[in-house]
Each structure stands twice: as C-alpha cells, then as structure tokens.
C-alpha cells in the first residue's frame, strides 16, 4: 500500500481523494464519486475531508543538490 500523503499531481481541491485512492488502489474519480455520494448521508463527511486536508502531509518533491 502507498503512503498516505497528498500528491502534488492529480489534485482537484486538496488532494485528499487522490491520496485515499492511491492508498486503497482505486481511481481518484471513483473515490470522488464515493465521497460525493456519502455527503448525501447524514454525518461529518465534509469536516472529515477538511481535517484530512489539514493533517495529511503534502508529497515531498525531489530536491536538487546545489
């Protein structure tokens, strides 16, 4: 399984759905649809998304040696 980090490429808003999709081996589009459908149910889904956006580290870029 991939590490749970927000990637630099493939983001739409914060990269949370893309990070979860990579972690669980699904497509980012499928994860986004699942998230949108879950928002129709009662619960704190939007708050969870915001919390993951803040708490998940962003993917590091390859640093160049000077």
PDB file of N, CA, C and O in Angstrom:
ATOM      1  N   UNK A   1       0.835  -1.187   0.000  1.00  0.00           N
ATOM      2  CA  UNK A   1       0.000   0.000   0.000  1.00  0.00           C
ATOM      3  C   UNK A   1       0.871   1.239   0.000  1.00  0.00           C
ATOM      4  O   UNK A   1       1.915   1.269   0.622  1.00  0.00           O
ATOM      5  N   UNK A   2       0.397   2.250  -0.666  1.00  0.00           N
ATOM      6  CA  UNK A   2       1.133   3.507  -0.763  1.00  0.00           C
ATOM      7  C   UNK A   2       0.990   4.296   0.542  1.00  0.00           C
ATOM      8  O   UNK A   2       0.052   4.108   1.305  1.00  0.00           O
ATOM      9  N   UNK A   3       1.936   5.170   0.762  1.00  0.00           N
ATOM     10  CA  UNK A   3       1.874   6.032   1.947  1.00  0.00           C
ATOM     11  C   UNK A   3       0.719   7.006   1.797  1.00  0.00           C
ATOM     12  O   UNK A   3       0.322   7.374   0.694  1.00  0.00           O
ATOM     13  N   UNK A   4       0.173   7.417   2.911  1.00  0.00           N
ATOM     14  CA  UNK A   4      -0.966   8.330   2.893  1.00  0.00           C
ATOM     15  C   UNK A   4      -0.455   9.769   2.915  1.00  0.00           C
ATOM     16  O   UNK A   4      -0.288  10.382   3.973  1.00  0.00           O
ATOM     17  N   UNK A   5      -0.163  10.303   1.725  1.00  0.00           N
ATOM     18  CA  UNK A   5       0.269  11.684   1.549  1.00  0.00           C
ATOM     19  C   UNK A   5      -0.518  12.284   0.400  1.00  0.00           C
ATOM     20  O   UNK A   5      -0.935  11.589  -0.513  1.00  0.00           O
ATOM     21  N   UNK A   6      -0.730  13.595   0.478  1.00  0.00           N
ATOM     22  CA  UNK A   6      -1.445  14.284  -0.595  1.00  0.00           C
ATOM     23  C   UNK A   6      -0.479  14.521  -1.752  1.00  0.00           C
ATOM     24  O   UNK A   6       0.525  15.204  -1.595  1.00  0.00           O
ATOM     25  N   UNK A   7      -0.764  13.948  -2.932  1.00  0.00           N
ATOM     26  CA  UNK A   7       0.159  14.082  -4.061  1.00  0.00           C
ATOM     27  C   UNK A   7       0.145  15.481  -4.650  1.00  0.00           C
ATOM     28  O   UNK A   7      -0.811  16.238  -4.482  1.00  0.00           O
ATOM     29  N   UNK A   8       1.207  15.829  -5.329  1.00  0.00           N
ATOM     30  CA  UNK A   8       1.294  17.142  -5.978  1.00  0.00           C
ATOM     31  C   UNK A   8       0.549  17.148  -7.311  1.00  0.00           C
ATOM     32  O   UNK A   8       0.084  18.186  -7.741  1.00  0.00           O
ATOM     33  N   UNK A   9       0.441  15.990  -7.965  1.00  0.00           N
ATOM     34  CA  UNK A   9      -0.276  15.921  -9.240  1.00  0.00           C
ATOM     35  C   UNK A   9      -1.589  15.174  -9.040  1.00  0.00           C
ATOM     36  O   UNK A   9      -1.718  14.352  -8.153  1.00  0.00           O
ATOM     37  N   UNK A  10      -2.587  15.490  -9.842  1.00  0.00           N
ATOM     38  CA  UNK A  10      -3.874  14.819  -9.758  1.00  0.00           C
ATOM     39  C   UNK A  10      -4.835  15.421  -8.751  1.00  0.00           C
ATOM     40  O   UNK A  10      -5.898  14.868  -8.499  1.00  0.00           O
ATOM     41  N   UNK A  11      -4.482  16.540  -8.172  1.00  0.00           N
ATOM     42  CA  UNK A  11      -5.359  17.197  -7.202  1.00  0.00           C
ATOM     43  C   UNK A  11      -6.498  17.918  -7.910  1.00  0.00           C
ATOM     44  O   UNK A  11      -6.321  18.435  -8.999  1.00  0.00           O
ATOM     45  N   UNK A  12      -7.652  17.960  -7.252  1.00  0.00           N
ATOM     46  CA  UNK A  12      -8.723  18.829  -7.718  1.00  0.00           C
ATOM     47  C   UNK A  12      -8.879  19.992  -6.733  1.00  0.00           C
ATOM     48  O   UNK A  12      -8.877  21.136  -7.128  1.00  0.00           O
ATOM     49  N   UNK A  13      -9.007  19.665  -5.472  1.00  0.00           N
ATOM     50  CA  UNK A  13      -9.104  20.715  -4.454  1.00  0.00           C
ATOM     51  C   UNK A  13      -7.915  20.595  -3.512  1.00  0.00           C
ATOM     52  O   UNK A  13      -6.990  21.386  -3.567  1.00  0.00           O
ATOM     53  N   UNK A  14      -7.939  19.593  -2.647  1.00  0.00           N
ATOM     54  CA  UNK A  14      -6.857  19.454  -1.681  1.00  0.00           C
ATOM     55  C   UNK A  14      -6.011  18.214  -1.861  1.00  0.00           C
ATOM     56  O   UNK A  14      -4.998  18.057  -1.204  1.00  0.00           O
ATOM     57  N   UNK A  15      -6.439  17.307  -2.720  1.00  0.00           N
ATOM     58  CA  UNK A  15      -5.687  16.087  -2.946  1.00  0.00           C
ATOM     59  C   UNK A  15      -6.039  14.953  -2.007  1.00  0.00           C
ATOM     60  O   UNK A  15      -5.398  13.909  -2.032  1.00  0.00           O
ATOM     61  N   UNK A  16      -7.061  15.137  -1.182  1.00  0.00           N
ATOM     62  CA  UNK A  16      -7.432  14.113  -0.206  1.00  0.00           C
ATOM     63  C   UNK A  16      -7.980  12.876  -0.904  1.00  0.00           C
ATOM     64  O   UNK A  16      -7.580  11.748  -0.599  1.00  0.00           O
ATOM     65  N   UNK A  17      -8.893  13.051  -1.849  1.00  0.00           N
ATOM     66  CA  UNK A  17      -9.473  11.899  -2.545  1.00  0.00           C
ATOM     67  C   UNK A  17      -8.417  11.163  -3.368  1.00  0.00           C
ATOM     68  O   UNK A  17      -8.423   9.932  -3.434  1.00  0.00           O
ATOM     69  N   UNK A  18      -7.501  11.883  -3.969  1.00  0.00           N
ATOM     70  CA  UNK A  18      -6.426  11.245  -4.720  1.00  0.00           C
ATOM     71  C   UNK A  18      -5.507  10.462  -3.789  1.00  0.00           C
ATOM     72  O   UNK A  18      -5.086   9.352  -4.110  1.00  0.00           O
ATOM     73  N   UNK A  19      -5.219  11.007  -2.628  1.00  0.00           N
ATOM     74  CA  UNK A  19      -4.378  10.307  -1.651  1.00  0.00           C
ATOM     75  C   UNK A  19      -5.057   9.029  -1.180  1.00  0.00           C
ATOM     76  O   UNK A  19      -4.421   7.971  -1.102  1.00  0.00           O
ATOM     77  N   UNK A  20      -6.351   9.098  -0.882  1.00  0.00           N
ATOM     78  CA  UNK A  20      -7.083   7.918  -0.441  1.00  0.00           C
ATOM     79  C   UNK A  20      -7.183   6.885  -1.554  1.00  0.00           C
ATOM     80  O   UNK A  20      -7.083   5.680  -1.308  1.00  0.00           O
ATOM     81  N   UNK A  21      -7.374   7.344  -2.792  1.00  0.00           N
ATOM     82  CA  UNK A  21      -7.453   6.427  -3.928  1.00  0.00           C
ATOM     83  C   UNK A  21      -6.137   5.690  -4.122  1.00  0.00           C
ATOM     84  O   UNK A  21      -6.126   4.475  -4.360  1.00  0.00           O
ATOM     85  N   UNK A  22      -5.026   6.387  -4.028  1.00  0.00           N
ATOM     86  CA  UNK A  22      -3.721   5.736  -4.168  1.00  0.00           C
ATOM     87  C   UNK A  22      -3.477   4.762  -3.029  1.00  0.00           C
ATOM     88  O   UNK A  22      -2.903   3.702  -3.220  1.00  0.00           O
ATOM     89  N   UNK A  23      -3.903   5.112  -1.842  1.00  0.00           N
ATOM     90  CA  UNK A  23      -3.706   4.258  -0.664  1.00  0.00           C
ATOM     91  C   UNK A  23      -4.466   2.945  -0.788  1.00  0.00           C
ATOM     92  O   UNK A  23      -3.964   1.886  -0.451  1.00  0.00           O
ATOM     93  N   UNK A  24      -5.716   3.021  -1.299  1.00  0.00           N
ATOM     94  CA  UNK A  24      -6.562   1.839  -1.366  1.00  0.00           C
ATOM     95  C   UNK A  24      -6.620   1.210  -2.748  1.00  0.00           C
ATOM     96  O   UNK A  24      -7.362   0.249  -2.958  1.00  0.00           O
ATOM     97  N   UNK A  25      -5.849   1.731  -3.712  1.00  0.00           N
ATOM     98  CA  UNK A  25      -5.739   1.106  -5.018  1.00  0.00           C
ATOM     99  C   UNK A  25      -6.951   1.279  -5.922  1.00  0.00           C
ATOM    100  O   UNK A  25      -7.241   0.397  -6.721  1.00  0.00           O
ATOM    101  N   UNK A  26      -7.658   2.401  -5.795  1.00  0.00           N
ATOM    102  CA  UNK A  26      -8.784   2.690  -6.678  1.00  0.00           C
ATOM    103  C   UNK A  26      -8.463   3.933  -7.487  1.00  0.00           C
ATOM    104  O   UNK A  26      -7.434   4.576  -7.289  1.00  0.00           O
ATOM    105  N   UNK A  27      -9.372   4.291  -8.377  1.00  0.00           N
ATOM    106  CA  UNK A  27      -9.153   5.503  -9.159  1.00  0.00           C
ATOM    107  C   UNK A  27      -9.598   6.715  -8.348  1.00  0.00           C
ATOM    108  O   UNK A  27     -10.471   6.629  -7.476  1.00  0.00           O
ATOM    109  N   UNK A  28      -9.009   7.841  -8.651  1.00  0.00           N
ATOM    110  CA  UNK A  28      -9.360   9.080  -7.950  1.00  0.00           C
ATOM    111  C   UNK A  28     -10.799   9.473  -8.253  1.00  0.00           C
ATOM    112  O   UNK A  28     -11.506   9.973  -7.382  1.00  0.00           O
ATOM    113  N   UNK A  29     -11.242   9.217  -9.479  1.00  0.00           N
ATOM    114  CA  UNK A  29     -12.622   9.545  -9.844  1.00  0.00           C
ATOM    115  C   UNK A  29     -13.611   8.730  -9.013  1.00  0.00           C
ATOM    116  O   UNK A  29     -14.604   9.267  -8.531  1.00  0.00           O
ATOM    117  N   UNK A  30     -13.328   7.452  -8.843  1.00  0.00           N
ATOM    118  CA  UNK A  30     -14.211   6.605  -8.032  1.00  0.00           C
ATOM    119  C   UNK A  30     -14.260   7.103  -6.590  1.00  0.00           C
ATOM    120  O   UNK A  30     -15.324   7.150  -5.972  1.00  0.00           O
ATOM    121  N   UNK A  31     -13.120   7.495  -6.057  1.00  0.00           N
ATOM    122  CA  UNK A  31     -13.081   7.990  -4.678  1.00  0.00           C
ATOM    123  C   UNK A  31     -13.861   9.297  -4.547  1.00  0.00           C
ATOM    124  O   UNK A  31     -14.556   9.502  -3.558  1.00  0.00           O
ATOM    125  N   UNK A  32     -13.771  10.152  -5.549  1.00  0.00           N
ATOM    126  CA  UNK A  32     -14.523  11.412  -5.524  1.00  0.00           C
ATOM    127  C   UNK A  32     -16.022  11.159  -5.570  1.00  0.00           C
ATOM    128  O   UNK A  32     -16.805  11.817  -4.878  1.00  0.00           O
ATOM    129  N   UNK A  33     -16.441  10.206  -6.410  1.00  0.00           N
ATOM    130  CA  UNK A  33     -17.869   9.865  -6.505  1.00  0.00           C
ATOM    131  C   UNK A  33     -18.358   9.280  -5.187  1.00  0.00           C
ATOM    132  O   UNK A  33     -19.441   9.640  -4.707  1.00  0.00           O
ATOM    133  N   UNK A  34     -17.559   8.408  -4.583  1.00  0.00           N
ATOM    134  CA  UNK A  34     -17.927   7.838  -3.284  1.00  0.00           C
ATOM    135  C   UNK A  34     -18.071   8.939  -2.246  1.00  0.00           C
ATOM    136  O   UNK A  34     -19.018   8.947  -1.449  1.00  0.00           O
ATOM    137  N   UNK A  35     -17.152   9.890  -2.244  1.00  0.00           N
ATOM    138  CA  UNK A  35     -17.230  10.988  -1.280  1.00  0.00           C
ATOM    139  C   UNK A  35     -18.484  11.827  -1.511  1.00  0.00           C
ATOM    140  O   UNK A  35     -19.196  12.171  -0.564  1.00  0.00           O
ATOM    141  N   UNK A  36     -18.772  12.157  -2.771  1.00  0.00           N
ATOM    142  CA  UNK A  36     -19.956  12.966  -3.063  1.00  0.00           C
ATOM    143  C   UNK A  36     -21.235  12.237  -2.682  1.00  0.00           C
ATOM    144  O   UNK A  36     -22.169  12.847  -2.146  1.00  0.00           O
ATOM    145  N   UNK A  37     -21.301  10.941  -2.954  1.00  0.00           N
ATOM    146  CA  UNK A  37     -22.479  10.172  -2.562  1.00  0.00           C
ATOM    147  C   UNK A  37     -22.597  10.083  -1.042  1.00  0.00           C
ATOM    148  O   UNK A  37     -23.705  10.121  -0.498  1.00  0.00           O
ATOM    149  N   UNK A  38     -21.477   9.988  -0.352  1.00  0.00           N
ATOM    150  CA  UNK A  38     -21.529   9.921   1.110  1.00  0.00           C
ATOM    151  C   UNK A  38     -22.013  11.239   1.718  1.00  0.00           C
ATOM    152  O   UNK A  38     -22.550  11.241   2.826  1.00  0.00           O
ATOM    153  N   UNK A  39     -21.847  12.331   0.996  1.00  0.00           N
ATOM    154  CA  UNK A  39     -22.321  13.621   1.506  1.00  0.00           C
ATOM    155  C   UNK A  39     -23.848  13.696   1.528  1.00  0.00           C
ATOM    156  O   UNK A  39     -24.419  14.554   2.203  1.00  0.00           O
ATOM    157  N   UNK A  40     -24.504  12.802   0.813  1.00  0.00           N
ATOM    158  CA  UNK A  40     -25.967  12.753   0.852  1.00  0.00           C
ATOM    159  C   UNK A  40     -26.471  12.127   2.149  1.00  0.00           C
ATOM    160  O   UNK A  40     -27.615  12.321   2.530  1.00  0.00           O
ATOM    161  N   UNK A  41     -25.622  11.384   2.823  1.00  0.00           N
ATOM    162  CA  UNK A  41     -25.974  10.753   4.088  1.00  0.00           C
ATOM    163  C   UNK A  41     -25.667  11.699   5.238  1.00  0.00           C
ATOM    164  O   UNK A  41     -24.781  12.549   5.123  1.00  0.00           O
ATOM    165  N   UNK A  42     -26.368  11.562   6.348  1.00  0.00           N
ATOM    166  CA  UNK A  42     -26.050  12.412   7.491  1.00  0.00           C
ATOM    167  C   UNK A  42     -24.704  12.018   8.090  1.00  0.00           C
ATOM    168  O   UNK A  42     -24.336  10.844   8.108  1.00  0.00           O
ATOM    169  N   UNK A  43     -23.973  13.010   8.522  1.00  0.00           N
ATOM    170  CA  UNK A  43     -22.680  12.737   9.141  1.00  0.00           C
ATOM    171  C   UNK A  43     -21.682  13.841   8.849  1.00  0.00           C
ATOM    172  O   UNK A  43     -21.938  14.759   8.077  1.00  0.00           O
ATOM    173  N   UNK A  44     -20.506  13.738   9.435  1.00  0.00           N
ATOM    174  CA  UNK A  44     -19.491  14.791   9.337  1.00  0.00           C
ATOM    175  C   UNK A  44     -18.498  14.578   8.187  1.00  0.00           C
ATOM    176  O   UNK A  44     -17.306  14.786   8.349  1.00  0.00           O
ATOM    177  N   UNK A  45     -18.956  14.136   7.016  1.00  0.00           N
ATOM    178  CA  UNK A  45     -18.036  13.839   5.920  1.00  0.00           C
ATOM    179  C   UNK A  45     -17.234  15.055   5.489  1.00  0.00           C
ATOM    180  O   UNK A  45     -16.026  14.958   5.252  1.00  0.00           O
ATOM    181  N   UNK A  46     -17.864  16.191   5.374  1.00  0.00           N
ATOM    182  CA  UNK A  46     -17.169  17.391   4.929  1.00  0.00           C
ATOM    183  C   UNK A  46     -16.124  17.823   5.956  1.00  0.00           C
ATOM    184  O   UNK A  46     -15.016  18.219   5.595  1.00  0.00           O
ATOM    185  N   UNK A  47     -16.459  17.708   7.228  1.00  0.00           N
ATOM    186  CA  UNK A  47     -15.497  18.045   8.284  1.00  0.00           C
ATOM    187  C   UNK A  47     -14.325  17.069   8.283  1.00  0.00           C
ATOM    188  O   UNK A  47     -13.172  17.463   8.509  1.00  0.00           O
ATOM    189  N   UNK A  48     -14.597  15.792   8.000  1.00  0.00           N
ATOM    190  CA  UNK A  48     -13.534  14.804   7.900  1.00  0.00           C
ATOM    191  C   UNK A  48     -12.607  15.130   6.740  1.00  0.00           C
ATOM    192  O   UNK A  48     -11.392  15.036   6.860  1.00  0.00           O
ATOM    193  N   UNK A  49     -13.184  15.552   5.604  1.00  0.00           N
ATOM    194  CA  UNK A  49     -12.367  15.942   4.453  1.00  0.00           C
ATOM    195  C   UNK A  49     -11.455  17.112   4.819  1.00  0.00           C
ATOM    196  O   UNK A  49     -10.261  17.101   4.515  1.00  0.00           O
ATOM    197  N   UNK A  50     -12.012  18.123   5.474  1.00  0.00           N
ATOM    198  CA  UNK A  50     -11.208  19.279   5.877  1.00  0.00           C
ATOM    199  C   UNK A  50     -10.101  18.872   6.856  1.00  0.00           C
ATOM    200  O   UNK A  50      -8.967  19.357   6.760  1.00  0.00           O
ATOM    201  N   UNK A  51     -10.426  17.987   7.790  1.00  0.00           N
ATOM    202  CA  UNK A  51      -9.422  17.537   8.757  1.00  0.00           C
ATOM    203  C   UNK A  51      -8.297  16.777   8.053  1.00  0.00           C
ATOM    204  O   UNK A  51      -7.123  16.985   8.354  1.00  0.00           O
ATOM    205  N   UNK A  52      -8.648  15.911   7.090  1.00  0.00           N
ATOM    206  CA  UNK A  52      -7.616  15.189   6.360  1.00  0.00           C
ATOM    207  C   UNK A  52      -6.778  16.136   5.518  1.00  0.00           C
ATOM    208  O   UNK A  52      -5.573  15.944   5.362  1.00  0.00           O
ATOM    209  N   UNK A  53      -7.395  17.163   4.969  1.00  0.00           N
ATOM    210  CA  UNK A  53      -6.672  18.150   4.161  1.00  0.00           C
ATOM    211  C   UNK A  53      -5.599  18.828   5.019  1.00  0.00           C
ATOM    212  O   UNK A  53      -4.473  19.065   4.583  1.00  0.00           O
ATOM    213  N   UNK A  54      -5.947  19.128   6.244  1.00  0.00           N
ATOM    214  CA  UNK A  54      -5.009  19.811   7.146  1.00  0.00           C
ATOM    215  C   UNK A  54      -3.964  18.842   7.699  1.00  0.00           C
ATOM    216  O   UNK A  54      -2.779  19.190   7.790  1.00  0.00           O
ATOM    217  N   UNK A  55      -4.380  17.633   8.052  1.00  0.00           N
ATOM    218  CA  UNK A  55      -3.496  16.710   8.757  1.00  0.00           C
ATOM    219  C   UNK A  55      -2.587  15.885   7.852  1.00  0.00           C
ATOM    220  O   UNK A  55      -1.483  15.512   8.275  1.00  0.00           O
ATOM    221  N   UNK A  56      -3.018  15.578   6.623  1.00  0.00           N
ATOM    222  CA  UNK A  56      -2.182  14.768   5.740  1.00  0.00           C
ATOM    223  C   UNK A  56      -1.027  15.601   5.202  1.00  0.00           C
ATOM    224  O   UNK A  56      -1.235  16.707   4.718  1.00  0.00           O
ATOM    225  N   UNK A  57       0.172  15.070   5.260  1.00  0.00           N
ATOM    226  CA  UNK A  57       1.307  15.825   4.721  1.00  0.00           C
ATOM    227  C   UNK A  57       1.264  15.852   3.200  1.00  0.00           C
ATOM    228  O   UNK A  57       0.758  14.932   2.557  1.00  0.00           O
ATOM    229  N   UNK A  58       1.783  16.898   2.638  1.00  0.00           N
ATOM    230  CA  UNK A  58       1.880  17.013   1.190  1.00  0.00           C
ATOM    231  C   UNK A  58       3.082  16.204   0.718  1.00  0.00           C
ATOM    232  O   UNK A  58       4.075  16.077   1.436  1.00  0.00           O
ATOM    233  N   UNK A  59       2.972  15.658  -0.482  1.00  0.00           N
ATOM    234  CA  UNK A  59       4.050  14.849  -1.041  1.00  0.00           C
ATOM    235  C   UNK A  59       5.299  15.694  -1.227  1.00  0.00           C
ATOM    236  O   UNK A  59       5.230  16.819  -1.698  1.00  0.00           O
ATOM    237  N   UNK A  60       6.418  15.153  -0.857  1.00  0.00           N
ATOM    238  CA  UNK A  60       7.688  15.880  -0.999  1.00  0.00           C
ATOM    239  C   UNK A  60       8.146  15.810  -2.440  1.00  0.00           C
ATOM    240  O   UNK A  60       7.938  14.821  -3.127  1.00  0.00           O
ATOM    241  N   UNK A  61       8.793  16.856  -2.896  1.00  0.00           N
ATOM    242  CA  UNK A  61       9.357  16.858  -4.246  1.00  0.00           C
ATOM    243  C   UNK A  61      10.815  16.417  -4.180  1.00  0.00           C
ATOM    244  O   UNK A  61      11.460  16.493  -3.133  1.00  0.00           O
ATOM    245  N   UNK A  62      11.301  15.969  -5.296  1.00  0.00           N
ATOM    246  CA  UNK A  62      12.701  15.568  -5.336  1.00  0.00           C
ATOM    247  C   UNK A  62      13.564  16.824  -5.236  1.00  0.00           C
ATOM    248  O   UNK A  62      13.459  17.739  -6.027  1.00  0.00           O
ATOM    249  N   UNK A  63      14.394  16.848  -4.235  1.00  0.00           N
ATOM    250  CA  UNK A  63      15.239  18.032  -4.048  1.00  0.00           C
ATOM    251  C   UNK A  63      16.467  17.900  -4.915  1.00  0.00           C
ATOM    252  O   UNK A  63      17.008  16.827  -5.129  1.00  0.00           O
ATOM    253  N   UNK A  64      16.908  19.013  -5.402  1.00  0.00           N
ATOM    254  CA  UNK A  64      18.100  19.019  -6.239  1.00  0.00           C
ATOM    255  C   UNK A  64      19.297  19.452  -5.402  1.00  0.00           C
ATOM    256  O   UNK A  64      19.202  20.300  -4.535  1.00  0.00           O
ATOM    257  N   UNK A  65      20.411  18.837  -5.660  1.00  0.00           N
ATOM    258  CA  UNK A  65      21.638  19.176  -4.929  1.00  0.00           C
ATOM    259  C   UNK A  65      22.267  20.419  -5.559  1.00  0.00           C
ATOM    260  O   UNK A  65      22.395  20.502  -6.767  1.00  0.00           O
ATOM    261  N   UNK A  66      22.646  21.343  -4.735  1.00  0.00           N
ATOM    262  CA  UNK A  66      23.262  22.592  -5.241  1.00  0.00           C
ATOM    263  C   UNK A  66      24.724  22.481  -5.150  1.00  0.00           C
ATOM    264  O   UNK A  66      25.461  22.291  -4.414  1.00  0.00           O
TER     265      UNK A  66
END
